[in-house]
Coordinates of C-alpha atoms in Angstrom, one line a residue:
X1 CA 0.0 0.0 0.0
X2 CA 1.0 3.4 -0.4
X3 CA 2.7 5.0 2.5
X4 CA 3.8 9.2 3.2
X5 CA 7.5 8.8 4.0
X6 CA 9.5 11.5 5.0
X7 CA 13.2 12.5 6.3
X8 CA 14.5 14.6 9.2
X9 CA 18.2 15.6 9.7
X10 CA 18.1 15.9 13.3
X11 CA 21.2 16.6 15.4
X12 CA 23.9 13.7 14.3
X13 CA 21.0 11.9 12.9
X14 CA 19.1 11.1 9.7
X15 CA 15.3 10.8 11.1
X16 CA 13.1 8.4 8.8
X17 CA 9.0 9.2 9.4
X18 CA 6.4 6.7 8.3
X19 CA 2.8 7.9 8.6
X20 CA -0.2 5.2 8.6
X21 CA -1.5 6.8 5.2
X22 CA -1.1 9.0 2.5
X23 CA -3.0 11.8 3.4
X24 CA -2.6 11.0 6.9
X25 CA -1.9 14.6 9.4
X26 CA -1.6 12.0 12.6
X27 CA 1.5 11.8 14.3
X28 CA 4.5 9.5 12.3
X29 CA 6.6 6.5 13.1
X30 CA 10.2 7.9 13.5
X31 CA 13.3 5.5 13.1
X32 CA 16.8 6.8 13.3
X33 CA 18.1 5.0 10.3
X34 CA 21.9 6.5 10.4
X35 CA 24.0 8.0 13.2
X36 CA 27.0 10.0 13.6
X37 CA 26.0 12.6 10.4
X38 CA 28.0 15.8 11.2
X39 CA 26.8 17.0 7.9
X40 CA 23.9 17.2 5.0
X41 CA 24.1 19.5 2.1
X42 CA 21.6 18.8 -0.9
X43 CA 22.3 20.8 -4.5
X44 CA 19.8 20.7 -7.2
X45 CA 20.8 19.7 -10.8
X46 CA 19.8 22.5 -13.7
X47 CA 19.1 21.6 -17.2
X48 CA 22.3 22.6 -18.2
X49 CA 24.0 20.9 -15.6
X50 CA 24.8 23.4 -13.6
X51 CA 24.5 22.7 -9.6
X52 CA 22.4 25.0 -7.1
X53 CA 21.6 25.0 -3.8
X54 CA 18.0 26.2 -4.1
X55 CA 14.8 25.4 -6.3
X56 CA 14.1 26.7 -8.6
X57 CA 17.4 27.6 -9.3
X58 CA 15.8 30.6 -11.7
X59 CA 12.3 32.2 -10.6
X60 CA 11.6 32.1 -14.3
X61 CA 12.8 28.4 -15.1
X62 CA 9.8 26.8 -16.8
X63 CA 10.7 22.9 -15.3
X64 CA 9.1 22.0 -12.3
X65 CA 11.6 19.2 -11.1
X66 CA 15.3 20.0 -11.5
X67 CA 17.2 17.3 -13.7
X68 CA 18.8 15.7 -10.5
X69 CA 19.7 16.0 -7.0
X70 CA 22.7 15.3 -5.4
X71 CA 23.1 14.4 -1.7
X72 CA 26.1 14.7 0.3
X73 CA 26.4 12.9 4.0
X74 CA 29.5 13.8 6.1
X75 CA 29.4 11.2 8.6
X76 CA 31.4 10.3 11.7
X77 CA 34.3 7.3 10.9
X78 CA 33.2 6.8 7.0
X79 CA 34.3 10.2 5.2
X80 CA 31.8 12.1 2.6
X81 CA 29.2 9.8 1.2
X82 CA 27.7 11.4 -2.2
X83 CA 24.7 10.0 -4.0
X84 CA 23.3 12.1 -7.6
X85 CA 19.7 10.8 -8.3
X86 CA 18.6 11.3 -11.5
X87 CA 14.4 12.6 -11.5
X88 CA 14.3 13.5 -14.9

């Protein structure tokens, strides 16, 4: 079934939060799912490939979703953990 999911960077943590339903304003399920996180940046990719650290990048940009996002996790004993997830 489907499920709203969400995620909280919370002190040295990364917070996962699992409501009952989709349209569901109750109270979630939270899970830490990783400790020792010292950092979290997110940047947006543009259609040109350019990187940004807000959306919309441009106020007149005519794309809803950026072409990617890439996540970058500082955490404790592991180094910098990048992921780029593609959306478009």
């Amino acid at each position: 079934s489907v499920r709203r999911v969400g995620y909280r960077f919370e002190k040295s943590h990364i917070v996962l939060l699992r409501w009952p339903g989709v349209d569901t304003d109750g109270k979630p399920t939270e899970d830490v799912v990783l400790e020792g996180v010292k950092n979290l940046r997110l940047n947006f990719v543009t259609d040109d490939g350019r990187s940004s650290a807000i959306w919309p990048a441009q106020p007149t940009s005519a794309n809803p979703l950026p072409e990617g996002i890439e996540i970058q996790l500082e955490v404790t004993d592991v180094g910098t953990l990048r992921r780029l997830i593609a959306l478009r």
